[in-house]
Coordinates of C-alpha atoms and ligand atoms in Angstrom, one line a residue:
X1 CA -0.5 -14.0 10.6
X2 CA -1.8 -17.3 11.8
X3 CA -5.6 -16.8 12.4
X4 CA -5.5 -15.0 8.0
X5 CA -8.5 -18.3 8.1
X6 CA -10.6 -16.7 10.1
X7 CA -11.2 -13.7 7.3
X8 CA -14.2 -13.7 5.2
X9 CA -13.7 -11.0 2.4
X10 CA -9.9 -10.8 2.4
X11 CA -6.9 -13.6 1.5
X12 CA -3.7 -13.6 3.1
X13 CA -0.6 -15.9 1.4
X14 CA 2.7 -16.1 1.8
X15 CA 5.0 -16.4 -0.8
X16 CA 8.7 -16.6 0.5
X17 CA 9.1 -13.1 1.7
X18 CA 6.2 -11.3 0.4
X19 CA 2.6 -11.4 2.0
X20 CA -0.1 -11.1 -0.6
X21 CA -3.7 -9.7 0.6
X22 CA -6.0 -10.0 -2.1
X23 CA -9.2 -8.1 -1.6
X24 CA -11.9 -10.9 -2.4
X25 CA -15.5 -9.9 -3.3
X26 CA -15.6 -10.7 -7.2
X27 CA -18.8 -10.5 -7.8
X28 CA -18.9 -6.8 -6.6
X29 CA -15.7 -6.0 -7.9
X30 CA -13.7 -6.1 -4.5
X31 CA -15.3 -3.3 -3.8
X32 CA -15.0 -2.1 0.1
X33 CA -17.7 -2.8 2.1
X34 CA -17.7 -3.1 5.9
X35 CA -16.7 -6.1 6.6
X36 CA -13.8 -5.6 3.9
X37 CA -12.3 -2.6 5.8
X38 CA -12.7 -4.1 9.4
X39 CA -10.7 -7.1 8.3
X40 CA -7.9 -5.1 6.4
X41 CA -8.0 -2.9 10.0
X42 CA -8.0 -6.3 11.7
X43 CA -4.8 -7.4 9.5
X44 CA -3.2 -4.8 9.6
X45 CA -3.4 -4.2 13.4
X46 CA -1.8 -7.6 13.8
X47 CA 0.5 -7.1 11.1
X48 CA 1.8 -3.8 13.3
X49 CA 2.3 -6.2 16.3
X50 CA 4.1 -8.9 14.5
X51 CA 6.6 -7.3 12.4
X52 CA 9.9 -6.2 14.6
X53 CA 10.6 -2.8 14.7
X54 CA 13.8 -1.8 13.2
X55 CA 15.2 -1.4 16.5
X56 CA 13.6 -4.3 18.5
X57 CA 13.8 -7.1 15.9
X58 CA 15.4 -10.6 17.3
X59 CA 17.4 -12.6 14.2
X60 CA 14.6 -15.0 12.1
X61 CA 11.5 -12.2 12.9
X62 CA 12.3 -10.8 9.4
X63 CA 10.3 -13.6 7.9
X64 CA 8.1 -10.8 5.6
X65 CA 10.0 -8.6 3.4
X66 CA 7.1 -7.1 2.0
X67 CA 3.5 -6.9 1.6
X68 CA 1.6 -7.0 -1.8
X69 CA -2.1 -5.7 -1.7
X70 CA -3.9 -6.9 -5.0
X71 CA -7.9 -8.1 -5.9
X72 CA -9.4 -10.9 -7.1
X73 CA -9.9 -11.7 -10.6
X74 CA -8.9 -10.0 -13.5
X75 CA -11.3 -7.1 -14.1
X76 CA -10.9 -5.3 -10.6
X77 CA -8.4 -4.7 -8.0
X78 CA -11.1 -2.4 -5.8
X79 CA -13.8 -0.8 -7.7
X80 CA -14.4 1.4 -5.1
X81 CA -16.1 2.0 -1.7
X82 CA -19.4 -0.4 -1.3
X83 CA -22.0 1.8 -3.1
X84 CA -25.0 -0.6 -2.1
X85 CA -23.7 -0.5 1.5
X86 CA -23.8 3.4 1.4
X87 CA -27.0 4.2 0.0
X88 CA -27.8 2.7 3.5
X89 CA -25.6 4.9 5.9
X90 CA -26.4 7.6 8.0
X91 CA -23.8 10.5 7.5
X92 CA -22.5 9.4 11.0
X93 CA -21.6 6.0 9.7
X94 CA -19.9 7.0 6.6
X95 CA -17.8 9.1 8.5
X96 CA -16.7 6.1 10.8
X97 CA -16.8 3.9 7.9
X98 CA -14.1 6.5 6.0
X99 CA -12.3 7.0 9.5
X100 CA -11.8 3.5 9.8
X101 CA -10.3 3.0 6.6
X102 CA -8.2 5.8 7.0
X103 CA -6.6 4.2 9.8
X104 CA -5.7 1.2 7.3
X105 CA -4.2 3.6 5.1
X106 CA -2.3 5.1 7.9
X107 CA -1.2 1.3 9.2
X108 CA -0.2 0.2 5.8
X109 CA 1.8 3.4 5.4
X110 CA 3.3 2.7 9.2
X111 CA 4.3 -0.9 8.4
X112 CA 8.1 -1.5 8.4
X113 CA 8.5 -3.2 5.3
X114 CA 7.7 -2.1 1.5
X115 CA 4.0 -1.9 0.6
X116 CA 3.2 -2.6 -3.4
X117 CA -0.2 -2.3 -4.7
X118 CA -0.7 -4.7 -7.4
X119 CA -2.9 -3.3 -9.6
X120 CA -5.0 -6.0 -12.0
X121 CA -7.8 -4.1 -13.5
X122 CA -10.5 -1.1 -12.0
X123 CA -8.7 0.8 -9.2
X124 CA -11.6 3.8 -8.7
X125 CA -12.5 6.0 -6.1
X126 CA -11.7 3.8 -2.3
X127 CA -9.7 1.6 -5.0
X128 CA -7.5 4.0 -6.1
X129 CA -7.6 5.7 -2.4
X130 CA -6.2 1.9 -1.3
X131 CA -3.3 1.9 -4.0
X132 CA -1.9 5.3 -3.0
X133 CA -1.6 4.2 0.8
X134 CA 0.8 1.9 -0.7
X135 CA 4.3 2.6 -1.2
X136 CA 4.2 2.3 -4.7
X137 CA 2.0 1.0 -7.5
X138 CA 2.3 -1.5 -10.3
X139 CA -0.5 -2.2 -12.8
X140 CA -1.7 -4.5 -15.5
X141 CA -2.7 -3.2 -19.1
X142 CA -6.1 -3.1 -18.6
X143 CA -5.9 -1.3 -15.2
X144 CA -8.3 1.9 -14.5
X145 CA -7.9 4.6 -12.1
X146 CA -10.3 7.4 -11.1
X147 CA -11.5 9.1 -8.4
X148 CA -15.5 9.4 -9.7
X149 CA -16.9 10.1 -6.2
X150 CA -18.5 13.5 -8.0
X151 CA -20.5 11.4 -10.3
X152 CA -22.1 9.7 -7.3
X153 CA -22.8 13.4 -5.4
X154 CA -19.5 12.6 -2.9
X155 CA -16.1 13.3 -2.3
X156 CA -13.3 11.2 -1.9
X157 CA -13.2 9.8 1.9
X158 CA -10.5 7.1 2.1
X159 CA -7.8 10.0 2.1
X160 CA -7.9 10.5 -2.4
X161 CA -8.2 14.6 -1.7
X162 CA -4.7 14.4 0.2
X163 CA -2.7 11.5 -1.1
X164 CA -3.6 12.0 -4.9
X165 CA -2.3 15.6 -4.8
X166 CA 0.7 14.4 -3.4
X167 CA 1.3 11.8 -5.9
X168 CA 0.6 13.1 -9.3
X169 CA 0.7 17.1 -8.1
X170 CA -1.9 19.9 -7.6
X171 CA -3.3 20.5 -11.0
X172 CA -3.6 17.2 -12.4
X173 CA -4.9 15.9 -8.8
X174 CA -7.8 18.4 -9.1
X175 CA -8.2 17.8 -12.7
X176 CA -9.1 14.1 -11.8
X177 CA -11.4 14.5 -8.6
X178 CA -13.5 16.9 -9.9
X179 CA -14.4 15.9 -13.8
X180 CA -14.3 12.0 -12.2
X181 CA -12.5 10.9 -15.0
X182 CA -11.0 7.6 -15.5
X183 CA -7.5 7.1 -16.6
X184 CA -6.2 4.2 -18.3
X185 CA -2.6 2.6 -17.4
X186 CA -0.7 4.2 -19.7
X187 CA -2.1 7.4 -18.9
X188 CA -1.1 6.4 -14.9
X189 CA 2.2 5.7 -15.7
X190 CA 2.8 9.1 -17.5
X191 CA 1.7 11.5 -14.8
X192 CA 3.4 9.3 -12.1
X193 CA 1.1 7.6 -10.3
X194 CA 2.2 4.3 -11.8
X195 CA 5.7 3.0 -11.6
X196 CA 5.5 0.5 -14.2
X197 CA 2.8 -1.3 -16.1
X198 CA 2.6 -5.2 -17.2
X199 CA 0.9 -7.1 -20.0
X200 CA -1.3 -9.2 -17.5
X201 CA -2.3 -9.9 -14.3
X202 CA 0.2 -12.9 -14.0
X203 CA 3.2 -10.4 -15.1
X204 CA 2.4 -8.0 -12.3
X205 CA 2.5 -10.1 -9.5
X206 CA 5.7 -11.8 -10.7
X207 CA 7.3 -8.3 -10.7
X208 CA 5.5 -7.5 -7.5
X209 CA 7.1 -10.4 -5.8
X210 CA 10.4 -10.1 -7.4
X211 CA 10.4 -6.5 -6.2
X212 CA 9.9 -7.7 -2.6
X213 CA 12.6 -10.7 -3.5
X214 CA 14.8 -7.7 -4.0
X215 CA 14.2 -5.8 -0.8
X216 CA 14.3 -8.9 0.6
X217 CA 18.5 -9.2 -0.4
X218 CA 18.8 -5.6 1.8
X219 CA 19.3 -4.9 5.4
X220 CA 15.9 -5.2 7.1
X221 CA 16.6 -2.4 9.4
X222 CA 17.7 -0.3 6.7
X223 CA 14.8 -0.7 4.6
X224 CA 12.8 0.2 7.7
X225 CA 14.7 3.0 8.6
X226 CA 14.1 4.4 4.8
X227 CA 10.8 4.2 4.8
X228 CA 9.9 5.7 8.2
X229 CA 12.7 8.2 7.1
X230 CA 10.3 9.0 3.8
X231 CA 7.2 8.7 5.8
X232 CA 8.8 11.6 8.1
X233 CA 10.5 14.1 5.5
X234 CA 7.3 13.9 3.4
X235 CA 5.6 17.6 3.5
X236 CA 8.7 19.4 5.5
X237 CA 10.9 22.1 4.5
X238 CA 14.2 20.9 3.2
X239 CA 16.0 22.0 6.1
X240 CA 13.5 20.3 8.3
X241 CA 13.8 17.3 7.0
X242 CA 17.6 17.1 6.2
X243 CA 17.3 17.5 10.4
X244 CA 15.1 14.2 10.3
X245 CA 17.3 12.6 8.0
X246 CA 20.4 13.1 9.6
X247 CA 18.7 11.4 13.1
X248 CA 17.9 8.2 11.0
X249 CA 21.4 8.2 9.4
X250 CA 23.3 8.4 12.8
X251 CA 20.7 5.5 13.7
X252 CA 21.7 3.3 10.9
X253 CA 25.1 3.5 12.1
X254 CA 24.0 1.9 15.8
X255 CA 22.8 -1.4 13.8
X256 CA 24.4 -4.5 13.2
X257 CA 22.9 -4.3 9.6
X258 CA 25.0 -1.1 9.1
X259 CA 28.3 -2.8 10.7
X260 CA 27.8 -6.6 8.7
X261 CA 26.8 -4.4 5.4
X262 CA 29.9 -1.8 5.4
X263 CA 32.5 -5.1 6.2
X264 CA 31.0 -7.2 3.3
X265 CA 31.4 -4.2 1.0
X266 CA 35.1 -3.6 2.0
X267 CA 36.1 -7.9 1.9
X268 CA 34.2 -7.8 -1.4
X269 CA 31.9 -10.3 -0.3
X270 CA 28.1 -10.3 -0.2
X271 CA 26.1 -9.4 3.0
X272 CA 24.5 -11.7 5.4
X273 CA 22.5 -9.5 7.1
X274 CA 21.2 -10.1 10.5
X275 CA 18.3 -8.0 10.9
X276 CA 18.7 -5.8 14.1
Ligands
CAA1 N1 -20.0 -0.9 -4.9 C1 -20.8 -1.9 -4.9 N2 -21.0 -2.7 -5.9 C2 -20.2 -2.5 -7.0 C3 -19.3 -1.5 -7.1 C4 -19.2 -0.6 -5.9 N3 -18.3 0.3 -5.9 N4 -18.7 -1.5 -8.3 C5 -19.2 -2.5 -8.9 N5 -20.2 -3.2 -8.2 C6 -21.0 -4.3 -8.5 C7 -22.1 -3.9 -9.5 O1 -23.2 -3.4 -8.8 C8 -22.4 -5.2 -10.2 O2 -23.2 -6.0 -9.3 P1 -24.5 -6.8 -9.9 O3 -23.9 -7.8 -10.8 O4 -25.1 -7.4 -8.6 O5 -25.3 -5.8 -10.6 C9 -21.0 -5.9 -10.2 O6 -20.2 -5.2 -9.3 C10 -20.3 -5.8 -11.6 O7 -20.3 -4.4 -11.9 P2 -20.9 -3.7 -13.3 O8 -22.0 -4.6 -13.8 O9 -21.1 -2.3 -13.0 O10 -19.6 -3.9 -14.2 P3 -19.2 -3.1 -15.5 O11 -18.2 -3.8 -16.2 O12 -20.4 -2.7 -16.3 O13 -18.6 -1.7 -14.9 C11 -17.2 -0.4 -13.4 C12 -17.4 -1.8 -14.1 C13 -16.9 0.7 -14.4 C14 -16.1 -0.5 -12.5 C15 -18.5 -0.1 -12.6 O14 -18.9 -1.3 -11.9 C16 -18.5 1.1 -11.7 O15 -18.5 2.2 -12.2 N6 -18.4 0.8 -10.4 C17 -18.4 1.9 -9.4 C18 -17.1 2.6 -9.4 C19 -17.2 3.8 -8.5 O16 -18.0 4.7 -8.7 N7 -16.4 3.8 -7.4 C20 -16.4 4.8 -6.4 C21 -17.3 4.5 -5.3 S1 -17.5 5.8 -4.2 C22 -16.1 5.8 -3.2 O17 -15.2 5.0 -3.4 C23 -16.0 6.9 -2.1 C24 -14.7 6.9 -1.4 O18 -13.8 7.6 -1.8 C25 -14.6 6.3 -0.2

C-alpha cells in the first residue's frame, strides 16, 4: 500500500509478511472518530484491490501473509467509537458513520489473508466491535473488553449485537451488552473471545507476527480458500455448508498450491509453494 503516508490517524508497516495498522490517536485512546474510520475504509478498499485473489494471483503478489490490526500506546487498542464526535451527530450521521465502519468490518472479514487483532490494553464498545471483525484476537494482560454503549444511552453500532453473540454465544453475549460490563483478559480468554493472552504489549505483537510467519510457510491459496470457506459455512445448516465446503475442496485441487504441496509431502521434502 504505497500512498499508507498519506494517512493522518492510522499507521501502516510492514514487517516481512505481516502488515501492521495501528490505530493512532493516543491522546483519545484510539478511539474512532471520522477520520479514523474513512481511512481504515480507505485502506482497506485498496488492500481488497491489491491482494490477488486465490484464483487470479501471479507468483511474487503474495508479498502480505497477514494483516495485524493493533493501537497506539500501551493503555488502549480502541477505546471505542469517538464519544466527543457523537454528542455532535445527527441520527442520520451516526447511522452513516456506523454503516461505514461496517463496511470495514465487512472488508477486513473479505480480505484473503489472516486478520489478528492485537489487543494492547482497552478494547470497548467500536474497540471491541473492531477486534471481532478480525479473524481472531490476541491480548496483553492488561487488556479490557466491553461493549458499555448502554451506559452512554446507545447500542452497539459497529456490528457488537451480531458478531459478539457469535463469538462468545447467546447468553453471555447478552449478559455483556446490556449490564456494559467490562471484562478483563483473563476473563476473555475463558469465555472464548480471546485466543491467547501475553504479558505485555511487546509479547503480543511478537506472537502476532510469528502467527502470520506461520501462515506465511502455507499455501497462499489455501489459506484463502479456508478463510472464504469459514466466512461462507458460518450460520448455515451443516448440510448446507458441507455443500459449500465440498465446492472449495474440489477448488483446491485446480491449484498449483494443492499439486506442489501433495508432491512435497510424498518426496518428503518441504513445500515451495507458488501461490496460484
Ligand atoms: N471517545 C472520545 N474520547 C475518548 C474516548 C472515546 N470513546 N475514550 C477516551 N477518550 C478520551 C478521554 O475523553 C480523555 O480525553 P481528555 O484527556 O481530553 O479528557 C482521554 O481519552 C483519556 O481518557 P480518560 O481520561 O477517560 O482515561 P481513563 O484512564 O480515566 O479511562 C477508559 C479509560 C475507561 C477507557 C475511559 O476513557 C472510557 O470509559 N472511555 C469510553 C469507553 C466507551 O464508552 N466506549 C464506547 C463508546 S460508544 C461506541 O463505541 C458505540 C459503538 O458501538 C459504535
Amino acid at each position: 500500500v504505497d500512498e499508507a503516508a498519506d494517512y493522518e490517524t492510522i499507521l501502516v508497516t510492514q514487517y516481512g509478511p505481516a502488515l501492521v495498522v495501528t490505530v493512532n490517536r493516543p491522546r483519545a485512546l484510539n478511539a474512532l472518530a471520522r477520520q479514523v474510520v474513512a481511512e481504515l475504509l480507505d485502506l482497506t478498499n485498496r488492500l481488497a484491490e491489491t491482494l490477488p485473489s486465490a484464483d487470479e494471483a501471479e507468483p511474487g503478489e503474495w508479498a502480505c501473509r497477514g494483516v495485524i490490526v493493533t493501537g497506539t500506546g500501551e493503555k488502549a487498542f480502541v477505546a471505542g467509537a469517538d464519544i466527543r464526535e457523537m454528542s455532535g451527530m445527527t441520527p442520520e450521521q451516526a447511522e452513516a458513520y456506523a454503516r461505514d465502519m461496517h463496511q470495514v468490518t465487512l472488508n477486513l472479514e473479505a480480505l484473503p489473508v489472516p486478520v489478528i487483532a492485537a489487543v494492547n490494553g482497552f478494547a470497548l464498545g467500536g474497540g471491541c466491535e473492531l477486534a471481532m471483525a478480525c479473524d481472531f484476537i490476541y491480548a496483553s494482560a492488561n487488556a479490557g473488553f466491553g461493549q458499555p454503549e448502554v451506559s452512554l444511552g446507545l447500542v452497539p453500532g459497529f456490528g457488537g449485537s451480531v458478531r459478539l453473540q457469535q463469538r462468545v454465544g447467546v447468553g453471555i453475549a447478552r449478559e455483556l451488552i446490556m449490564t456494559g460490563r467490562r471484562i478483563d483478559a483473563d476473563e476473555a480468554l475463558r469465555i472464548g473471545l480471546v485466543n491467547r493472552v501475553f504479558d505485555d504489549q511487546a509479547a503480543l505483537l511478537e506472537a502476532a507476527r510469528a502467527t502470520v510467519g506461520e501462515v506465511a510457510g502455507q499455501a497462499p491459496t489455501a489459506v484463502a480458500n479456508a478463510k472464504a470457506t469459514l466466512n461462507a459455512v458460518a450460520h448455515r445448516s451443516v448440510a448446507d455448508g458441507l455443500e459449500i465446503e465440498a465446492a472449495s475442496f474440489r477448488t483446491a485441487f485446480t491449484t498449483e498450491d494443492s499439486r506442489v504441496g501433495r508432491d512435497a509431502f510424498l518426496a518428503k521434502e518441504s513445500a515451495s509453494f507458488p501461490g496460484r
